[in-house]
Coordinates of N, CA and C in Angstrom, one line a residue:
X1 N -21.8 0.2 69.4 CA -20.9 -1.1 71.1 C -21.4 -2.3 70.6
X2 N -19.6 -2.5 70.3 CA -20.0 -4.4 69.4 C -20.3 -4.4 71.1
X3 N -20.3 -5.8 71.1 CA -20.4 -7.4 72.4 C -19.6 -7.7 71.5
X4 N -17.7 -8.2 73.4 CA -17.4 -9.5 72.5 C -17.2 -10.8 73.3
X5 N -17.0 -11.8 72.4 CA -16.5 -13.1 73.6 C -15.9 -13.1 73.5
X6 N -15.1 -13.5 74.8 CA -14.0 -14.6 74.8 C -13.5 -15.3 75.7
X7 N -12.8 -16.3 74.5 CA -13.2 -17.3 75.3 C -11.4 -17.7 75.6
X8 N -10.7 -18.1 76.5 CA -9.1 -18.2 76.6 C -9.2 -19.4 77.5
X9 N -8.3 -20.6 76.7 CA -8.1 -21.7 76.8 C -6.7 -22.1 77.6
X10 N -6.5 -22.3 78.6 CA -5.5 -22.9 78.5 C -5.0 -24.6 79.8
X11 N -4.2 -24.9 78.8 CA -4.2 -27.4 79.4 C -3.3 -27.2 79.6
X12 N -2.6 -28.0 80.8 CA -1.5 -28.7 80.8 C -1.4 -30.0 81.6
X13 N -0.2 -30.4 80.9 CA -0.1 -31.9 80.9 C 0.5 -32.4 80.9
X14 N 0.9 -33.2 82.4 CA 2.1 -34.2 83.1 C 1.8 -35.4 82.6
X15 N 3.5 -36.1 82.5 CA 3.3 -37.2 82.5 C 2.5 -38.0 83.7
X16 N 2.7 -37.9 84.3 CA 2.1 -39.0 85.4 C 1.7 -38.0 86.5
X17 N 0.2 -38.6 87.1 CA -0.9 -37.0 88.3 C 0.9 -36.5 88.8
X18 N 0.2 -35.9 89.5 CA 1.3 -34.7 90.0 C -0.2 -33.6 91.1
X19 N 0.7 -33.3 92.3 CA 0.1 -32.5 93.1 C -0.4 -31.1 92.6
X20 N -1.5 -30.2 92.8 CA -1.0 -28.9 92.2 C -1.1 -27.9 93.2
X21 N -0.7 -27.2 93.0 CA -0.7 -26.3 94.2 C -1.3 -24.9 93.6
X22 N -1.5 -24.4 94.8 CA -2.5 -23.3 94.0 C -2.1 -22.6 93.2
X23 N -2.7 -22.0 92.1 CA -3.4 -21.7 90.4 C -3.2 -19.8 90.7
X24 N -2.8 -19.1 90.7 CA -3.7 -17.8 90.5 C -3.2 -17.3 89.0
X25 N -4.2 -16.8 89.0 CA -5.7 -16.2 87.9 C -6.3 -15.2 87.6
X26 N -5.2 -14.5 86.7 CA -6.1 -11.9 86.3 C -6.8 -13.0 85.2
X27 N -7.9 -13.3 84.7 CA -8.9 -13.5 83.9 C -10.0 -12.9 84.0
X28 N -10.5 -12.6 84.9 CA -12.0 -11.4 84.6 C -11.6 -10.5 84.6
X29 N -12.1 -9.2 84.3 CA -11.5 -8.3 83.5 C -11.5 -7.1 84.4
X30 N -11.5 -6.2 83.6 CA -11.6 -5.2 85.2 C -12.9 -4.3 84.1
X31 N -13.4 -3.7 85.0 CA -14.7 -2.8 83.9 C -14.4 -1.6 84.5
X32 N -14.4 -0.8 82.9 CA -14.0 0.7 82.5 C -15.0 1.5 81.4
X33 N -14.7 2.9 82.0 CA -16.3 3.8 81.3 C -16.2 3.2 79.6
X34 N -14.8 2.6 79.2 CA -14.9 2.0 77.8 C -15.1 0.4 77.7
X35 N -15.5 0.1 78.4 CA -15.8 -1.5 79.1 C -16.3 -1.5 79.9
X36 N -18.0 -2.5 79.3 CA -18.5 -3.0 80.5 C -18.7 -4.1 80.4
X37 N -18.8 -5.3 81.2 CA -18.5 -6.5 81.9 C -19.8 -7.0 81.8
X38 N -20.6 -7.9 80.8 CA -21.8 -8.5 81.3 C -22.0 -9.6 81.5
X39 N -20.4 -10.6 81.6 CA -21.1 -12.4 82.1 C -19.8 -12.8 81.7
X40 N -19.1 -13.9 83.2 CA -17.8 -13.9 83.2 C -18.2 -15.2 83.7
X41 N -17.4 -16.4 83.4 CA -17.0 -18.2 83.9 C -15.8 -18.5 84.0
X42 N -15.5 -19.4 84.9 CA -14.5 -20.2 84.9 C -15.3 -21.1 84.8
X43 N -14.3 -21.7 84.5 CA -14.4 -23.8 85.1 C -12.9 -24.2 84.7
X44 N -12.6 -24.7 85.3 CA -11.3 -25.6 86.7 C -11.6 -27.6 86.4
X45 N -10.9 -28.2 85.7 CA -10.5 -29.0 86.1 C -9.4 -29.6 86.5
X46 N -8.9 -30.7 87.1 CA -10.0 -31.0 88.0 C -10.8 -29.9 89.0
X47 N -11.4 -30.7 89.3 CA -12.5 -29.1 90.0 C -11.7 -28.8 91.8
X48 N -11.6 -27.7 91.7 CA -10.9 -26.7 92.7 C -11.7 -25.1 93.2
X49 N -11.3 -25.7 94.3 CA -11.6 -25.0 95.3 C -11.4 -23.3 94.6
X50 N -12.5 -22.8 94.8 CA -11.9 -21.0 94.0 C -11.9 -19.4 95.1
X51 N -10.9 -19.2 95.6 CA -11.2 -17.5 96.0 C -10.4 -16.5 95.3
X52 N -11.8 -16.2 95.0 CA -12.0 -14.0 95.0 C -11.3 -12.8 95.4
X53 N -10.5 -11.7 95.7 CA -9.7 -11.3 95.7 C -8.8 -10.0 94.7
X54 N -9.0 -9.0 95.7 CA -8.6 -8.2 95.0 C -6.8 -7.4 94.9
X55 N -6.3 -7.2 94.1 CA -4.9 -7.1 94.2 C -5.0 -4.7 94.9
X56 N -4.1 -4.5 94.9 CA -4.1 -3.1 95.0 C -4.4 -2.3 93.9
X57 N -4.6 -2.9 91.7 CA -5.1 -2.1 92.2 C -6.3 -1.6 91.2
X58 N -6.9 -3.1 92.3 CA -8.2 -3.4 92.2 C -8.8 -4.3 90.4
X59 N -7.4 -5.0 90.8 CA -8.1 -6.3 89.7 C -8.6 -7.2 90.3
X60 N -9.4 -8.5 89.5 CA -10.0 -9.5 90.5 C -9.2 -10.6 90.4
X61 N -8.7 -11.3 91.6 CA -7.8 -12.3 91.1 C -8.5 -13.6 92.0
X62 N -8.4 -14.7 90.2 CA -8.8 -15.7 91.2 C -7.8 -17.3 91.5
X63 N -8.6 -17.8 92.8 CA -6.3 -18.5 93.4 C -7.9 -19.6 93.4
X64 N -6.7 -20.6 93.0 CA -7.9 -21.7 92.8 C -7.1 -23.1 93.8
X65 N -7.6 -23.9 95.1 CA -7.0 -24.8 95.5 C -7.4 -26.0 95.5
X66 N -6.7 -27.3 94.8 CA -7.1 -28.2 94.9 C -6.4 -29.5 96.0
X67 N -7.0 -30.7 96.0 CA -7.4 -31.6 96.7 C -7.2 -33.0 96.2
X68 N -7.0 -32.9 95.1 CA -6.4 -33.6 94.6 C -4.9 -34.2 93.2
X69 N -5.1 -35.4 92.8 CA -3.6 -35.2 91.6 C -4.4 -35.6 90.6
X70 N -4.0 -34.7 89.5 CA -4.4 -34.4 88.5 C -2.8 -34.9 87.4
X71 N -2.9 -35.3 86.4 CA -2.1 -35.9 85.3 C -2.6 -34.8 83.9
X72 N -3.8 -33.6 84.4 CA -3.6 -32.8 83.9 C -4.8 -31.4 84.5
X73 N -4.2 -30.3 83.5 CA -5.0 -29.0 84.3 C -5.8 -28.5 82.8
X74 N -7.0 -28.1 82.7 CA -7.8 -27.0 82.3 C -7.7 -26.1 82.7
X75 N -7.8 -24.7 82.5 CA -8.4 -23.5 83.0 C -9.0 -23.2 81.2
X76 N -10.3 -22.7 81.3 CA -11.6 -22.3 80.3 C -11.8 -21.2 81.1
X77 N -11.5 -19.3 80.6 CA -12.7 -18.9 81.0 C -13.0 -17.9 79.7
X78 N -14.8 -18.3 80.2 CA -15.3 -17.3 79.2 C -15.3 -15.9 79.7
X79 N -15.9 -15.0 78.9 CA -15.9 -13.5 79.0 C -17.1 -13.0 78.3
X80 N -17.5 -11.9 78.3 CA -18.2 -11.5 77.4 C -18.8 -10.1 78.1
X81 N -18.3 -9.1 77.1 CA -18.1 -7.8 77.4 C -18.3 -6.8 76.0
X82 N -19.3 -5.9 76.4 CA -19.4 -4.7 75.1 C -18.2 -3.5 76.5
X83 N -18.3 -3.4 73.8 CA -17.1 -2.1 74.1 C -17.6 -1.4 73.3
X84 N -17.2 0.1 74.7 CA -17.7 1.9 73.5 C -16.5 2.5 73.4
X85 N -15.3 1.9 73.3 CA -14.0 2.9 72.9 C -14.5 3.6 71.0
X86 N -14.4 4.2 71.3 CA -14.1 5.0 69.6 C -12.9 4.4 69.0
X87 N -12.5 3.7 67.6 CA -11.9 3.3 67.3 C -10.7 3.9 67.0
X88 N -10.8 5.8 67.0 CA -9.6 6.2 66.6 C -9.6 7.3 68.3
X89 N -9.0 6.9 69.1 CA -9.3 7.9 70.0 C -9.1 8.5 70.3
X90 N -9.1 9.5 70.8 CA -8.6 10.9 72.0 C -8.1 11.1 72.8
X91 N -7.5 11.9 73.3 CA -6.8 11.3 74.1 C -6.9 12.6 75.7
X92 N -7.3 13.4 75.9 CA -7.7 14.2 76.7 C -6.2 14.1 77.6
X93 N -5.5 15.1 77.8 CA -4.7 15.6 79.2 C -5.1 16.4 80.0
X94 N -5.7 15.6 81.2 CA -5.0 17.2 82.2 C -4.4 19.1 81.9
X95 N -5.3 19.5 82.2 CA -3.8 21.1 81.7 C -2.9 21.4 82.1
X96 N -2.8 20.9 83.8 CA -1.1 21.1 84.2 C -1.1 20.1 83.3
X97 N -0.4 18.7 83.1 CA 0.2 18.1 82.1 C 0.2 18.0 81.1
X98 N -0.4 18.8 80.1 CA -0.8 18.7 78.5 C 1.2 19.2 78.2
X99 N 2.1 20.4 79.0 CA 3.3 20.3 78.9 C 4.4 19.5 79.2
X100 N 5.2 19.0 78.7 CA 6.5 18.5 79.5 C 6.8 19.2 79.6
X101 N 8.2 19.4 80.7 CA 7.8 18.1 82.4 C 6.8 18.9 83.5
X102 N 6.2 17.9 83.6 CA 5.3 18.6 84.9 C 5.3 18.5 86.2
X103 N 4.8 18.6 87.1 CA 4.6 18.0 88.5 C 3.5 17.5 88.7
X104 N 3.8 16.3 89.5 CA 2.1 15.5 90.0 C 2.4 15.9 91.3
X105 N 1.0 16.3 91.5 CA 0.7 16.7 92.9 C 1.5 15.9 94.3
X106 N 0.7 15.6 95.3 CA 1.6 15.2 96.4 C 1.1 13.8 95.6
X107 N -0.3 14.3 95.6 CA -1.2 12.8 96.7 C -1.2 11.3 94.7
X108 N -1.0 12.3 94.0 CA -0.9 11.6 92.7 C 0.7 10.9 92.9
X109 N 1.2 11.6 92.8 CA 3.1 11.1 93.7 C 3.3 10.3 94.3
X110 N 1.7 9.8 95.8 CA 2.2 9.2 96.4 C 1.1 8.0 96.1
X111 N 0.3 7.9 95.4 CA -0.3 6.9 94.9 C -0.1 6.2 93.7
X112 N 0.7 6.7 93.4 CA 1.8 6.2 91.8 C 2.9 5.3 92.1
X113 N 3.4 5.8 93.2 CA 4.6 5.0 93.8 C 5.6 4.7 92.8
X114 N 6.0 3.0 92.6 CA 7.1 3.0 92.3 C 6.7 2.5 90.2
X115 N 5.6 2.9 90.5 CA 4.9 3.5 88.5 C 5.7 4.1 88.4
X116 N 6.4 6.0 88.7 CA 6.7 6.6 88.2 C 8.3 6.5 88.2
X117 N 8.6 5.2 88.5 CA 10.5 4.9 88.7 C 10.8 4.2 88.7
X118 N 12.1 4.6 88.2 CA 12.9 3.1 86.6 C 12.9 2.1 87.8
X119 N 12.1 1.5 86.4 CA 12.2 -0.5 87.7 C 13.7 -1.3 86.9
X120 N 14.6 -1.2 86.2 CA 15.1 -1.4 85.6 C 17.3 -0.9 85.7
X121 N 18.1 -1.2 86.5 CA 19.1 -0.2 86.3 C 19.8 0.0 85.4
X122 N 19.7 0.6 84.8 CA 21.0 2.0 83.8 C 21.9 2.4 84.3
X123 N 22.8 1.6 84.7 CA 24.1 2.7 84.8 C 24.8 3.5 83.9
X124 N 25.1 3.0 83.0 CA 26.1 4.2 82.0 C 24.3 4.5 81.6
X125 N 23.5 4.9 82.0 CA 22.0 6.3 81.5 C 22.1 5.8 79.4
X126 N 21.7 4.7 79.0 CA 21.7 4.6 77.6 C 20.2 4.9 77.5
X127 N 19.3 3.7 78.3 CA 18.1 4.7 78.2 C 18.0 5.9 78.4
X128 N 18.4 6.5 79.4 CA 18.0 7.1 79.7 C 18.6 8.2 78.7
X129 N 19.9 8.5 77.6 CA 20.5 9.0 76.4 C 18.8 9.0 75.4
X130 N 18.2 7.6 75.5 CA 18.1 7.2 74.1 C 16.4 7.8 74.2
X131 N 15.3 7.9 75.2 CA 14.0 8.4 75.9 C 14.7 10.0 74.8
X132 N 16.0 11.2 76.0 CA 16.4 12.1 76.4 C 15.7 12.0 74.8
X133 N 16.2 12.0 73.2 CA 16.2 12.4 72.0 C 15.2 12.2 71.5
X134 N 14.7 11.9 72.5 CA 12.5 12.4 71.4 C 12.0 13.3 72.7
X135 N 12.8 13.9 73.7 CA 12.2 15.3 73.8 C 13.3 16.5 73.2
X136 N 12.1 16.8 72.4 CA 12.9 18.0 71.6 C 12.6 19.4 71.9
X137 N 12.8 19.6 73.2 CA 12.6 20.8 73.4 C 11.7 21.0 75.2
X138 N 12.1 22.1 75.9 CA 11.7 21.7 77.4 C 10.9 23.9 77.1
X139 N 9.6 23.6 77.2 CA 8.9 22.5 77.7 C 8.7 22.3 76.3
X140 N 7.2 20.5 76.2 CA 6.9 20.2 74.6 C 6.0 19.7 75.1
X141 N 5.3 20.2 73.3 CA 3.6 18.5 74.4 C 3.7 17.4 74.6
X142 N 3.6 17.2 75.8 CA 3.3 16.3 76.7 C 2.3 15.3 75.5
X143 N 2.0 14.9 75.2 CA 0.9 14.1 74.1 C 2.1 14.3 72.4
X144 N 1.6 14.9 72.0 CA 3.2 14.3 71.3 C 4.7 13.5 71.2
X145 N 4.8 14.3 72.5 CA 5.8 13.7 72.8 C 5.9 11.4 73.1
X146 N 4.9 11.7 74.5 CA 4.4 9.9 74.7 C 4.0 9.4 72.5
X147 N 3.9 9.9 72.1 CA 3.6 9.8 70.6 C 4.9 9.5 70.5
X148 N 6.0 9.5 69.6 CA 7.0 10.1 68.9 C 8.0 9.1 69.9
X149 N 8.1 8.4 70.3 CA 8.2 7.6 72.5 C 7.9 6.3 71.3
X150 N 6.0 6.1 71.0 CA 5.8 5.2 71.3 C 6.3 4.7 69.1
X151 N 6.3 5.9 68.7 CA 6.8 5.6 66.7 C 8.8 5.1 66.8
X152 N 9.2 6.3 67.6 CA 10.0 5.7 67.8 C 10.7 3.9 68.2
X153 N 9.9 3.2 69.2 CA 9.9 1.3 69.3 C 9.4 0.7 68.3
X154 N 8.0 1.5 67.7 CA 7.7 0.4 66.2 C 8.8 0.6 65.2
X155 N 9.7 1.8 65.3 CA 10.2 2.5 64.0 C 11.2 1.1 64.4
X156 N 11.7 1.0 65.9 CA 14.1 0.7 65.8 C 13.2 -0.9 66.3
X157 N 12.3 -0.7 66.5 CA 12.2 -2.4 67.4 C 11.4 -3.3 66.3
X158 N 12.1 -4.9 65.9 CA 10.3 -5.5 64.7 C 9.8 -6.6 65.9
X159 N 9.3 -6.5 65.1 CA 8.3 -7.6 66.4 C 8.3 -8.8 65.7
X160 N 8.3 -10.4 66.9 CA 8.6 -11.5 66.9 C 8.1 -11.8 68.2
X161 N 7.0 -13.0 67.4 CA 6.7 -13.9 68.7 C 7.1 -14.1 69.3
X162 N 7.5 -14.8 70.4 CA 8.4 -15.8 72.1 C 7.2 -16.2 72.4
X163 N 7.1 -17.5 72.9 CA 6.9 -18.1 73.6 C 7.0 -18.6 74.5
X164 N 8.6 -18.2 75.1 CA 9.1 -18.4 76.3 C 8.5 -17.0 77.0
X165 N 8.8 -18.0 78.7 CA 7.8 -17.5 79.5 C 8.9 -16.1 79.4
X166 N 8.0 -14.7 80.7 CA 9.1 -13.6 80.3 C 9.1 -12.3 79.9
X167 N 9.7 -11.4 79.8 CA 9.6 -10.3 79.6 C 11.8 -9.6 79.5
X168 N 12.0 -9.0 78.2 CA 13.3 -9.1 78.1 C 13.4 -7.6 78.1
X169 N 14.4 -6.7 79.6 CA 14.9 -5.9 80.6 C 14.8 -4.9 78.4
X170 N 14.7 -3.8 79.4 CA 14.5 -2.7 77.6 C 15.6 -3.3 77.2
X171 N 17.2 -2.6 77.5 CA 18.3 -3.0 76.9 C 17.8 -3.9 76.9
X172 N 17.7 -4.7 76.3 CA 18.1 -5.9 76.6 C 17.0 -5.6 74.4
X173 N 15.7 -5.3 74.2 CA 15.3 -5.5 73.6 C 15.5 -4.1 72.8
X174 N 16.9 -3.1 73.1 CA 16.7 -1.7 72.0 C 18.4 -2.8 71.2
X175 N 19.1 -4.1 72.3 CA 20.3 -4.6 72.0 C 20.3 -5.2 70.7
X176 N 19.1 -6.4 70.5 CA 18.4 -7.5 69.9 C 17.6 -7.0 68.7
X177 N 17.2 -5.0 68.9 CA 16.1 -4.7 67.5 C 14.5 -6.0 67.1
X178 N 14.5 -6.5 68.7 CA 13.2 -7.6 68.4 C 12.8 -7.4 69.7
X179 N 11.1 -8.0 69.5 CA 11.0 -8.3 71.0 C 9.5 -8.8 70.3
X180 N 8.3 -9.2 71.7 CA 7.1 -9.5 71.8 C 6.3 -8.2 72.0
X181 N 5.2 -7.9 71.6 CA 4.0 -7.2 72.0 C 5.1 -6.5 73.3
X182 N 4.9 -7.7 74.5 CA 4.7 -7.2 76.3 C 6.4 -7.0 76.3
X183 N 7.7 -6.9 75.0 CA 9.2 -5.9 75.5 C 8.8 -4.9 74.7
X184 N 7.9 -4.4 73.6 CA 7.3 -3.1 73.3 C 7.1 -2.5 74.9
X185 N 6.2 -3.0 75.4 CA 5.7 -2.6 76.8 C 6.6 -2.3 77.5
X186 N 7.6 -3.4 77.8 CA 8.3 -2.5 79.2 C 9.1 -1.3 78.4
X187 N 9.9 -2.0 77.5 CA 10.3 -0.8 76.8 C 9.7 1.1 77.3
X188 N 8.7 1.3 76.2 CA 7.6 2.1 76.7 C 8.1 2.8 78.0
X189 N 7.6 1.5 78.7 CA 7.4 2.3 80.1 C 8.4 2.7 80.4
X190 N 9.1 1.9 80.8 CA 10.3 2.3 81.3 C 11.1 3.4 80.5
X191 N 11.1 3.4 79.8 CA 11.1 5.3 78.4 C 10.8 6.7 79.7
X192 N 9.5 5.7 79.7 CA 8.0 7.0 80.6 C 8.5 7.2 81.4
X193 N 8.8 6.6 82.0 CA 9.2 6.7 84.0 C 10.7 7.1 83.7
X194 N 11.0 7.3 83.4 CA 12.7 7.0 82.9 C 13.0 9.1 83.0
X195 N 11.4 10.0 82.7 CA 11.3 11.4 81.9 C 10.7 11.2 83.1
X196 N 10.3 9.8 84.4 CA 9.5 10.8 85.8 C 8.7 10.4 85.8
X197 N 7.8 9.6 84.3 CA 5.8 9.8 84.0 C 5.7 8.5 84.7
X198 N 4.8 8.3 85.7 CA 3.7 6.9 85.9 C 3.4 6.6 84.8
X199 N 3.8 5.2 84.8 CA 3.4 3.9 83.5 C 3.4 3.0 84.1
X200 N 2.0 2.0 83.4 CA 2.2 0.3 84.0 C 1.9 0.2 83.1
X201 N 2.3 -1.6 82.9 CA 1.8 -2.1 82.1 C 0.7 -3.0 82.6
X202 N -0.7 -3.1 80.6 CA -1.1 -3.2 80.6 C -2.0 -4.5 80.0
X203 N -2.4 -5.9 80.3 CA -2.7 -7.4 79.5 C -4.4 -7.4 78.7
X204 N -4.2 -8.0 77.7 CA -5.9 -8.3 77.4 C -5.5 -8.9 76.6
X205 N -6.5 -8.4 74.9 CA -7.2 -8.9 74.3 C -6.9 -7.9 73.1
X206 N -6.7 -8.5 71.9 CA -6.8 -6.9 70.7 C -8.1 -8.0 69.5
X207 N -8.9 -6.3 69.9 CA -9.9 -7.0 68.7 C -9.9 -6.1 67.3
X208 N -9.9 -7.1 66.7 CA -9.2 -7.3 65.4 C -9.9 -8.0 64.3
X209 N -11.6 -7.9 64.2 CA -12.8 -8.1 63.7 C -11.5 -9.7 62.2
X210 N -10.7 -8.3 62.1 CA -10.3 -8.6 60.2 C -9.0 -9.7 60.4
X211 N -8.4 -9.7 61.9 CA -7.0 -10.1 62.3 C -6.3 -10.3 61.1
X212 N -5.8 -9.4 60.8 CA -5.0 -9.0 60.2 C -4.0 -7.7 60.2
X213 N -3.8 -7.9 61.6 CA -2.5 -6.8 62.2 C -1.8 -7.0 62.8
X214 N -0.1 -6.3 63.1 CA 1.0 -7.3 63.3 C 0.6 -8.3 65.0
X215 N 1.0 -10.0 65.4 CA 0.9 -10.2 66.0 C -0.4 -10.9 66.8
X216 N -1.5 -10.8 65.3 CA -2.8 -10.9 66.0 C -2.8 -12.5 65.5
X217 N -3.5 -13.7 65.9 CA -4.2 -14.7 65.7 C -5.3 -15.0 65.0
X218 N -6.2 -15.0 64.0 CA -7.6 -14.5 64.2 C -7.8 -13.4 64.6
X219 N -9.2 -13.1 64.9 CA -10.4 -12.2 65.4 C -9.3 -12.1 67.2
X220 N -8.9 -13.0 67.6 CA -8.1 -12.3 68.8 C -7.3 -12.3 69.4
X221 N -6.6 -11.6 69.6 CA -4.8 -12.3 70.7 C -4.4 -11.5 71.3
X222 N -3.7 -12.7 72.6 CA -3.8 -11.8 73.3 C -2.5 -10.9 73.6
X223 N -2.4 -9.5 74.2 CA -1.1 -7.9 74.1 C -0.9 -7.7 74.9
X224 N 0.2 -6.7 75.1 CA 0.7 -6.0 76.2 C 0.8 -4.2 75.5
X225 N -0.1 -4.0 76.6 CA 0.2 -2.2 76.6 C 0.9 -1.3 77.5
X226 N 1.1 0.2 77.6 CA 0.7 0.6 78.4 C 0.4 2.1 78.5
X227 N -0.2 1.8 80.0 CA -1.2 2.9 80.7 C -0.1 4.2 81.2
X228 N -0.2 5.8 80.0 CA 0.5 6.8 81.1 C -0.3 7.1 82.0
X229 N 0.4 8.0 83.1 CA -0.8 8.4 83.7 C -0.3 9.9 84.1

């Protein structure tokens, strides 16, 4: 079980002192069966009041408030976690969902809410047509379908790091033929939702000791991926 230390630092610098508004941060990892949080520490300069809360998905949210002006805002989070996930995980699928299409239970449909509904306008049905090409037949193996979509994104879209804020829409990524990991994730998630599957975006870090994977810099890089329910 590898123990990983994550240091995340962000610094903002201003030409003159400014009044700092509330800062909302999601830096504390959420524990799962494959990830155990050992230690977490959050340091902010200038001194701030930190209020903790949880969002609707159970993520820990820190909101920092300030009583002074400053020409610098520095945020540093230090995390230590134990990872127990296998290098090549096997993803078991519930028997009732092993073949696509399948129906969510009424309770699951309620809990998933908009996560199972497309988030972007696709009036001409371009994205629907694109993802439908991966459905070889009905019924078809669900995991194989998801793998085919993921491989299709990887094969058709070139990776390109972007420093600009936000994400590209799925059709924008298809038209450009390139995107960052978060653009890949948006495209994959929206494709899954178009097929009626519940999907959400997840952000975190790549555990890559060798630092030789596409999109990495050093032994750890921020990353975005998708979870499908």
